[in-house]
XYZ file of C-alpha atoms in Angstrom:
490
model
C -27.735 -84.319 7.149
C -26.444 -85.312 10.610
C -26.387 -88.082 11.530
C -28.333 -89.850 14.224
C -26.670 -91.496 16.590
C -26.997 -93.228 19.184
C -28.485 -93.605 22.146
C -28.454 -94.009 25.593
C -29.418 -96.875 26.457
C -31.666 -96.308 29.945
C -31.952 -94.339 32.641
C -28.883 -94.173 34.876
C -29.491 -95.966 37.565
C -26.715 -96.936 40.894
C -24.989 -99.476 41.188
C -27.313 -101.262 43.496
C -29.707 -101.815 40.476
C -29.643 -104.649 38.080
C -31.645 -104.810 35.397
C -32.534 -107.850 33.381
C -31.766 -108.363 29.482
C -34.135 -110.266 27.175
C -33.756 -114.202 27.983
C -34.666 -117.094 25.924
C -38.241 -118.214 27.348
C -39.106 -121.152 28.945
C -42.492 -122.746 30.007
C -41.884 -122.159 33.822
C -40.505 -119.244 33.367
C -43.865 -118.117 31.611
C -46.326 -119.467 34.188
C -44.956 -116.709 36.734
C -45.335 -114.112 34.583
C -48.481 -111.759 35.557
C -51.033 -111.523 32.688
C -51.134 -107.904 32.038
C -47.621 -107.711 31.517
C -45.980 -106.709 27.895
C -42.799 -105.964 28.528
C -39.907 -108.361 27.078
C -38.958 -111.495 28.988
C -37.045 -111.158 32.225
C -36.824 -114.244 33.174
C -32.741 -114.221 32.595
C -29.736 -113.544 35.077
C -29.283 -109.790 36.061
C -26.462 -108.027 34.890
C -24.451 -105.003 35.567
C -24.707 -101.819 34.479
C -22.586 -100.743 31.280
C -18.944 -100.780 32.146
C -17.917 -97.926 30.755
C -14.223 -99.384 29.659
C -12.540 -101.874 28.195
C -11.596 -102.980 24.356
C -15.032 -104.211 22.994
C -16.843 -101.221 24.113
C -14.112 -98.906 22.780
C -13.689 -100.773 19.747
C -17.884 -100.642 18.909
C -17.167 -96.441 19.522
C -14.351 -96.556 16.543
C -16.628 -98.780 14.400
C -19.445 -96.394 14.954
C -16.994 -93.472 14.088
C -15.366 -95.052 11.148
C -19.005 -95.709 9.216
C -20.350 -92.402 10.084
C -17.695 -90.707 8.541
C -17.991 -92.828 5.413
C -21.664 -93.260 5.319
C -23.386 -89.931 7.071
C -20.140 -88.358 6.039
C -21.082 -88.260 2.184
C -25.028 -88.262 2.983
C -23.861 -84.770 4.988
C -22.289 -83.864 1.645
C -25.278 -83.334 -0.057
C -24.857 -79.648 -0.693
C -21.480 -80.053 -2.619
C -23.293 -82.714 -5.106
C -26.337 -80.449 -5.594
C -24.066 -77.636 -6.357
C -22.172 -80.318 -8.992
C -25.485 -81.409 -9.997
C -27.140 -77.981 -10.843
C -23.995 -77.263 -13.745
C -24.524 -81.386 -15.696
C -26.447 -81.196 -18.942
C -29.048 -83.715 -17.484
C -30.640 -80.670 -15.239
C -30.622 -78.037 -17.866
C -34.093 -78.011 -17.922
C -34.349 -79.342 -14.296
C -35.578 -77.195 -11.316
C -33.495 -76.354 -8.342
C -36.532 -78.051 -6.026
C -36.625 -81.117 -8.125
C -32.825 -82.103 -7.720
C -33.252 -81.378 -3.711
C -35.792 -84.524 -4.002
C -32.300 -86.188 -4.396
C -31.053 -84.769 -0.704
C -34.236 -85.023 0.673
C -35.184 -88.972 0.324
C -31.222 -89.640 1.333
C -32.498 -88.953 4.818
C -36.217 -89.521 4.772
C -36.481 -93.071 3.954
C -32.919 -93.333 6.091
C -36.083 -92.972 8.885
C -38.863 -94.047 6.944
C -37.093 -97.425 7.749
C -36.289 -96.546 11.386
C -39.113 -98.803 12.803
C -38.127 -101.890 10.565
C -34.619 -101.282 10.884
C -34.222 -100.793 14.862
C -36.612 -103.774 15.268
C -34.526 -105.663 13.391
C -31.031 -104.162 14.775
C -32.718 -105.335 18.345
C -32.841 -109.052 16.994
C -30.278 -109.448 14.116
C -26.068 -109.624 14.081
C -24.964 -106.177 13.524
C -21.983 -107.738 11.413
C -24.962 -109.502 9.199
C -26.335 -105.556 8.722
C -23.366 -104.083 8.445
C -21.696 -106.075 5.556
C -25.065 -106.064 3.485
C -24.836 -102.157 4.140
C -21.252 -102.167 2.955
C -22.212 -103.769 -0.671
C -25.157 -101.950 -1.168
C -23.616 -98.317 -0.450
C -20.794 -99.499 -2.623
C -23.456 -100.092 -5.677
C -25.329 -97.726 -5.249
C -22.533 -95.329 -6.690
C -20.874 -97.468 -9.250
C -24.392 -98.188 -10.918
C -24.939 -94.152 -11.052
C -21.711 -93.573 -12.307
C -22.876 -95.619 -15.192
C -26.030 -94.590 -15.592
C -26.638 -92.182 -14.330
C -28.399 -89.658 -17.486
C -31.850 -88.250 -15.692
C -33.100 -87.002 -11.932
C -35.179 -90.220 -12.374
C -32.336 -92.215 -12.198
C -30.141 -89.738 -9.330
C -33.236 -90.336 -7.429
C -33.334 -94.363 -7.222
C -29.742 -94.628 -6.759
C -28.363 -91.510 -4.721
C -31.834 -91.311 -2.892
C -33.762 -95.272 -2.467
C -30.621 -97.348 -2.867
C -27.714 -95.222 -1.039
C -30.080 -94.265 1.872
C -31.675 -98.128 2.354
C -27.437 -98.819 2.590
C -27.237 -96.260 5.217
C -30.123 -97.850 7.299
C -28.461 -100.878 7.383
C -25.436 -99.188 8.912
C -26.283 -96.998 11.264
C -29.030 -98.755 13.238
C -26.987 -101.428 14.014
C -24.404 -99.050 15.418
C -27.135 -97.007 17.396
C -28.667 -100.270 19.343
C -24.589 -101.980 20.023
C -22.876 -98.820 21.103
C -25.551 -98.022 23.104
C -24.932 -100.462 25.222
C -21.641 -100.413 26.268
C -21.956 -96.734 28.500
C -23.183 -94.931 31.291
C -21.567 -92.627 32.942
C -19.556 -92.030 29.833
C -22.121 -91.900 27.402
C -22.361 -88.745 26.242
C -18.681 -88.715 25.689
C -18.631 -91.818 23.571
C -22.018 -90.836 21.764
C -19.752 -87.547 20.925
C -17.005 -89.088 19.629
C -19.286 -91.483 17.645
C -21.092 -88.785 15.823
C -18.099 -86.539 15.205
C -17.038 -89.416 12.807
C -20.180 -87.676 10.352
C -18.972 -84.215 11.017
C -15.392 -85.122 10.078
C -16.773 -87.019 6.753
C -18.889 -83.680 6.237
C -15.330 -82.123 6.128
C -13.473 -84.909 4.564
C -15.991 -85.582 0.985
C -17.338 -82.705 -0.155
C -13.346 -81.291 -0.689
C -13.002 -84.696 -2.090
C -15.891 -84.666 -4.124
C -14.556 -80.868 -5.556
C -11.231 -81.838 -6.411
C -12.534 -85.370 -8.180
C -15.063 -83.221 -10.188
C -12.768 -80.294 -11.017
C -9.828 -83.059 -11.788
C -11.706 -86.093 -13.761
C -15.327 -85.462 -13.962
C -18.329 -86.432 -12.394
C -18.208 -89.883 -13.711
C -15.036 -90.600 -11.680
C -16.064 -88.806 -8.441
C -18.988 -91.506 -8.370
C -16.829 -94.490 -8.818
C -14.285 -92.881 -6.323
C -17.053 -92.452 -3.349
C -18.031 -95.484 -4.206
C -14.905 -97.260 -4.030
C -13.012 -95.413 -1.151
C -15.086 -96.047 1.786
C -14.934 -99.776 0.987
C -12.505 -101.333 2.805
C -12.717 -98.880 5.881
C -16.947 -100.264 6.041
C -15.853 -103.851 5.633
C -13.041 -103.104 9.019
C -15.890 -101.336 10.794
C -18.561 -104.260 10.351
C -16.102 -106.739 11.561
C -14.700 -104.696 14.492
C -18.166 -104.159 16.342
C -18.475 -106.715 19.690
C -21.821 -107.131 20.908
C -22.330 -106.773 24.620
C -25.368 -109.624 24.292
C -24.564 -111.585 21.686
C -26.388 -114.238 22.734
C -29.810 -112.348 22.255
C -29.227 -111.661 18.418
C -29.547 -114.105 15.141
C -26.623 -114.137 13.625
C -26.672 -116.208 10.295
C -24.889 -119.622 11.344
C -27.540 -119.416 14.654
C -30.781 -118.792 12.481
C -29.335 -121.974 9.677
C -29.022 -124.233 12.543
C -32.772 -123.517 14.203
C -34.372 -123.428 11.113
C -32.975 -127.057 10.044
C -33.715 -128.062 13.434
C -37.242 -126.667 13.421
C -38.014 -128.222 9.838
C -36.204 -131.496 10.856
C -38.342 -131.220 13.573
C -41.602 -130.404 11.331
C -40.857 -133.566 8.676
C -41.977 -135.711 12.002
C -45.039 -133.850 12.901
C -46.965 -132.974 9.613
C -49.185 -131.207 11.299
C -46.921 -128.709 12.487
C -47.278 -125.026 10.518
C -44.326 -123.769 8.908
C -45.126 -120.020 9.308
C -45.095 -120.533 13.127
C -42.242 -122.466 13.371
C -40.063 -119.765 11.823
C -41.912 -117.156 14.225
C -41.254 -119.563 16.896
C -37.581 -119.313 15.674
C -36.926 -116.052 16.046
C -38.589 -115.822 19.317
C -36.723 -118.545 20.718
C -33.500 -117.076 19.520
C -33.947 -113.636 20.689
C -35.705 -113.702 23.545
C -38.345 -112.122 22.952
C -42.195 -112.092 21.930
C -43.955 -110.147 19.849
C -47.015 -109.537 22.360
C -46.427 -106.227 23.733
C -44.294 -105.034 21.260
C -45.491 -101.786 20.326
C -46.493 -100.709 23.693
C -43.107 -98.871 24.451
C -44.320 -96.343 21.743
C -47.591 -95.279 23.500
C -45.638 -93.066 26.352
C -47.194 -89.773 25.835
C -43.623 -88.121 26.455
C -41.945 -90.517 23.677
C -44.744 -89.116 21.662
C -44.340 -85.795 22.491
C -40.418 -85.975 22.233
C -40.820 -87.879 18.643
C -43.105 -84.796 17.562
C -40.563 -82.144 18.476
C -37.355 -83.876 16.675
C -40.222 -84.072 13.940
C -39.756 -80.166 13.768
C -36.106 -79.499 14.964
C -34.780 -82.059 12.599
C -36.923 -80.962 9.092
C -35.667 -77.257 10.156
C -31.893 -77.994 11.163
C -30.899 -79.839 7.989
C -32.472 -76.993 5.325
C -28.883 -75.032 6.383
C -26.848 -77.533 5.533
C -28.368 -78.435 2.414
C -28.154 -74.993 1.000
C -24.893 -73.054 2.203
C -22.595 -73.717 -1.206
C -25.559 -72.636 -2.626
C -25.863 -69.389 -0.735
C -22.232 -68.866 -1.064
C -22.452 -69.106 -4.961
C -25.435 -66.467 -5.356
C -23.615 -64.371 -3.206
C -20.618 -64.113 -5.942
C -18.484 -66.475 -3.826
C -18.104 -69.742 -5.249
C -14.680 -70.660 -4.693
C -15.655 -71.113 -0.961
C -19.106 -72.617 -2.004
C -17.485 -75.965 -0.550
C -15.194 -75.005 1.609
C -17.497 -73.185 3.736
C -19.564 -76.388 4.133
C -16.460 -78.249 5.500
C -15.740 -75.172 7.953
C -19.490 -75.875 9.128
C -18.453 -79.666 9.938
C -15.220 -78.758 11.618
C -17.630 -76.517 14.288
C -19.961 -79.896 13.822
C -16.796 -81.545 15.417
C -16.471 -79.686 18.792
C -20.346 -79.706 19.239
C -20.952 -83.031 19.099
C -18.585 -83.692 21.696
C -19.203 -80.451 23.629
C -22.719 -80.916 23.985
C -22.397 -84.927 24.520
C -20.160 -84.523 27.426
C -22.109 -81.288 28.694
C -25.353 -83.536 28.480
C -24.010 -86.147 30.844
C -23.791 -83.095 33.747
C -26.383 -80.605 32.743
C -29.222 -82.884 31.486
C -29.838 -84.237 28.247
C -33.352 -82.524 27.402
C -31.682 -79.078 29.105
C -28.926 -79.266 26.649
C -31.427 -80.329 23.326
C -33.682 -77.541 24.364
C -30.582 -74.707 24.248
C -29.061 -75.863 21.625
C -32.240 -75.914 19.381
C -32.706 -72.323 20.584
C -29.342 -71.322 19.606
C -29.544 -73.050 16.164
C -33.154 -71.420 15.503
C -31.774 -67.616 16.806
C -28.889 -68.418 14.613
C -30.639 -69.279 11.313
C -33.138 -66.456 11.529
C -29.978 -63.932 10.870
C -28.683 -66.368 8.308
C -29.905 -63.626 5.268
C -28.179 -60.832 6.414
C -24.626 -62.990 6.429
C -23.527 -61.717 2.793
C -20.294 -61.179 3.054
C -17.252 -63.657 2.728
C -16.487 -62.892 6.821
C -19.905 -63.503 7.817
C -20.664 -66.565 5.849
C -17.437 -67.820 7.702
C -18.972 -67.092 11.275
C -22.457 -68.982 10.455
C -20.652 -71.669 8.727
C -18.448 -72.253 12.128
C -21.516 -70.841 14.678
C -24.245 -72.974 13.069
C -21.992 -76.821 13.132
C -21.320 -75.792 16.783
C -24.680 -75.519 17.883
C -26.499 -77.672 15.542
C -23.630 -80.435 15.538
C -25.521 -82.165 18.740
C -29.199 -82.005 18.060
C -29.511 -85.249 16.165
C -27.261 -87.008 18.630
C -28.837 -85.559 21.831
C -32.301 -86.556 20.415
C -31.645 -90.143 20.302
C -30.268 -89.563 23.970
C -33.363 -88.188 24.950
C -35.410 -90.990 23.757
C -33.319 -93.670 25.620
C -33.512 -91.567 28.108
C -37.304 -91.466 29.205
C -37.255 -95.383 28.343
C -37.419 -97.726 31.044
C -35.429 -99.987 32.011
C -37.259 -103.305 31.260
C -38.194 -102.158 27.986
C -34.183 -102.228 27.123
C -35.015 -104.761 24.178
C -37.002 -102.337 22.417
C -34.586 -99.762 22.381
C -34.220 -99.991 18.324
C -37.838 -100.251 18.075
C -38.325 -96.928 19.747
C -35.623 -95.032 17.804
C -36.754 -96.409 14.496
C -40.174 -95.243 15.223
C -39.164 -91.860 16.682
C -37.089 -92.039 13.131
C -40.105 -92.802 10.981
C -42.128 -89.683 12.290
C -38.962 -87.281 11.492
C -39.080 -88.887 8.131
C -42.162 -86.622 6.905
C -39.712 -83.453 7.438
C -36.941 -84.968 6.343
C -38.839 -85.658 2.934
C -40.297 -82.294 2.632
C -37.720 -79.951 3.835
C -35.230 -79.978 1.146
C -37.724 -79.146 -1.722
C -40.083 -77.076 0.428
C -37.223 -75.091 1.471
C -35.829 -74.746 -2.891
C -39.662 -74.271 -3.508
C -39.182 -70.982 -1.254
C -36.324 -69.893 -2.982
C -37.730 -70.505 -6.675
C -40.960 -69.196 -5.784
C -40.730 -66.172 -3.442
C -38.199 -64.047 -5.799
C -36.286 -61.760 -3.845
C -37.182 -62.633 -0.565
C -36.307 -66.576 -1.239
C -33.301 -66.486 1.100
C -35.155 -65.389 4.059
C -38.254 -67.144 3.466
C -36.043 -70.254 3.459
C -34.039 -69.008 6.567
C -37.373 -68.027 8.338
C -38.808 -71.056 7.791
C -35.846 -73.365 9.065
C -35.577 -70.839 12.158
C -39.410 -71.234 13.285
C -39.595 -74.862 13.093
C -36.291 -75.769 14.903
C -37.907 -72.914 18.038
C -41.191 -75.242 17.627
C -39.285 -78.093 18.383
C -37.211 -76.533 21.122
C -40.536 -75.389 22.828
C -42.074 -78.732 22.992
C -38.883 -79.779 24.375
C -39.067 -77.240 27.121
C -42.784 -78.402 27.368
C -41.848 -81.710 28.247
C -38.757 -80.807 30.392
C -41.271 -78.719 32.560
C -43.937 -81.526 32.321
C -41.787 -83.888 34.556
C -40.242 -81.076 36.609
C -43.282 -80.530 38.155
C -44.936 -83.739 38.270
C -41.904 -84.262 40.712
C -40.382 -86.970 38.752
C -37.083 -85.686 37.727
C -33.993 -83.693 38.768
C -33.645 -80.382 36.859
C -30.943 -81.909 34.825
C -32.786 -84.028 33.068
């Protein structure tokens, strides 16, 4: 899978316009707000727009690169373990849709968990998130290397425990990074995501050589082993631009034995809304209004078409060393994945950078149409030249969907809803999840079940639902070009 990441984090605005971040609240600050309001407080100093420079920002970009690569880097590696899993005696009598289940909950509970985890990426240290991250996605494959004996148990580990790691790494990177850009953003957004596109190169030759070399036992402990120290760097590295508006552990130790110091003098006091009060105080923020920044019809519109692009885009890259192997090439079953990635690299960045001139939606709309013309043909690429070509084509023009989508959501969010900007993610995240789930074994349920036509049954189907997607994009690009609201490079 490709990665997410991250997004812009409003609408660009001049340099006459100031926007206020989420402020602690106090009593006469709250008697002047209006009563229909449910946006987060803005009762703090205004600030100035993202700087666009200096060491903390470009230190948060080289975190963000360094755990893609590890984390999205192996989870983008799932074809090279499927094609190692289909030859181990535990899937003799396994089917080929059954061990995609593996693939397919890496990524679907990554954003079954996008609501929870962006809310709490809007509120919580990313350090905090990031270390916890780090030891999970380090356990997750030490304990399979172990135990691993049965799909059941590939499934828990590989799929639950690996992808709740990842969701505690990357949405903490999506709401910090964010922040930091403007007029650079789709260049840093690039370089962020081409971190997953170069671990997409970098693990599943890794993961070959390990296998062929020492077994599969080996290759587990080694993945989960390497990325170690360069996660523990990466989670330590980050700078948050607002500190001051996230719970970091020492900060929520010292309210809490405040608020219960506080609580042993007035009995009467509940416990449960002292600890709400907490986090409230802390952050900023209240939890009235919360959920209204995900009632924009075009956020609902835009979550719906990622819903289609993303399920359709990721079949591809789930399946190519398998392609490559029925097609009596196996030695470049792998390979051929990592030339995919390497194309991955230049459109990530290409498109990023493009996106900041042409329009974010223009760009996700063509390069969804690209990706879905591309795929279509993907059956009739057979021999060793043409598998090349798709391989490098189909990372170019799919290599910026994911990241251009979360650009697309920051982008139609206003400016005072900036504290939410995790929230909406996450939930544009959880709605994806239901292809992400389904894709990988409806796609190896076409293959088993159609006979010969599997391959472009699979290919067909990937094609149609990325076009969906690009058409509701289009849809809403229209949508606000005539209402009169945008520029046309929106």
């Amino acid at each position: 899978m490709d990665p997410i990441p991250l997004a812009e984090l409003a609408p660009s605005t001049d340099t006459n316009t100031s926007v206020n971040v989420p402020a602690r609240h106090s009593a006469s600050s709250a008697e002047g707000q209006e009563a229909g309001n449910h946006s987060v407080a803005q009762d703090g100093p205004p600030i100035a727009p993202p700087p666009d420079r200096g060491w903390s920002a470009w230190l948060a970009v080289i975190s963000g690169f360094i755990q893609l690569w590890a984390s999205f880097g192996i989870l983008n590696s799932w074809g090279s373990f499927q094609a190692v899993y289909v030859n181990e005696p535990w899937s003799k009598d396994v089917k080929l849709q059954d061990i995609g289940w593996i693939g397919s909950v890496q990524p679907g509970l990554l954003f079954v968990l996008g609501g929870v985890a962006g809310y709490a990426s809007d509120r919580l240290s990313a350090t905090v998130l990031m270390v916890l991250g780090t030891c999970i996605f380090s356990a997750a494959f030490l304990l399979l290397a172990e135990f691993g004996a049965s799909l059941g148990t590939y499934i828990a580990l590989q799929g639950f425990l690996y992808a709740l790691a990842n969701t505690l790494l990357y949405y903490p990177i999506l709401s910090v990074v964010s922040t930091w850009f403007d007029r650079r953003r789709g260049l840093s957004l690039g370089i962020v995501a081409s971190g997953s596109s170069l671990g997409g190169i970098f693990w599943p030759l890794v993961v070959d050589a390990l296998n062929e070399a020492f077994g599969l036992k080996r290759t587990l402990q080694a993945v989960g082993l390497m990325p170690l120290v360069p996660l523990f760097i990466a989670s330590f590295m980050i700078k948050e631009r607002f500190p001051d508006t996230k719970i970091t552990l020492l900060r929520a130790f010292q309210r809490l034995t405040q608020c219960f110091t506080n609580a042993e003098n007035k009995s009467q006091r509940n416990t449960t809304n002292t600890v709400f009060a907490t986090v409230s105080a802390t952050t900023g923020t209240t939890t009235r209004g919360t959920f209204d920044s995900i009632r924009d019809p075009s956020y609902i519109a835009l979550s719906i078409a990622l819903f289609f692009i993303y399920g359709g885009m990721l079949i591809p890259f789930n399946l190519i060393p398998v392609f490559a192997e029925e097609n009596h090439h196996p030695d470049v079953a792998h390979v051929l994945l990592a030339i995919c990635y390497s194309g991955s690299v230049v459109g990530r960045i290409g498109t990023g950078t493009l996106a900041d001139y042409f329009g974010t939606f223009n760009m996700l709309c063509l390069m969804a149409v690209l990706t879905a013309a591309l795929t279509a043909c993907w059956v009739t690429m057979t021999s060793l030249p043409a598998m090349i070509a798709f391989a490098v084509l189909y990372g170019l023009f799919s290599g910026g969907l994911i990241p251009l989508g979360s650009a697309c959501v920051a982008k139609i969010t206003p400016p005072e809803q900036i504290g939410q900007i995790g929230l909406r993610l996450g939930f544009t995240m959880m709605v994806c999840s239901l292809s992400a789930f389904g894709g990988g074994p409806l796609s190896n349920f076409l293959l088993d079940g159609t006979g010969e036509n599997g391959w472009l049954a699979a290919s067909l189907f990937s094609g149609i639902a990325t076009l969906v997607g690009g058409g509701i994009i289009f849809v809403i690009l229209v949508s606000r070009m005539v209402r009169g609201g945008q520029r046309y490079n929106f």
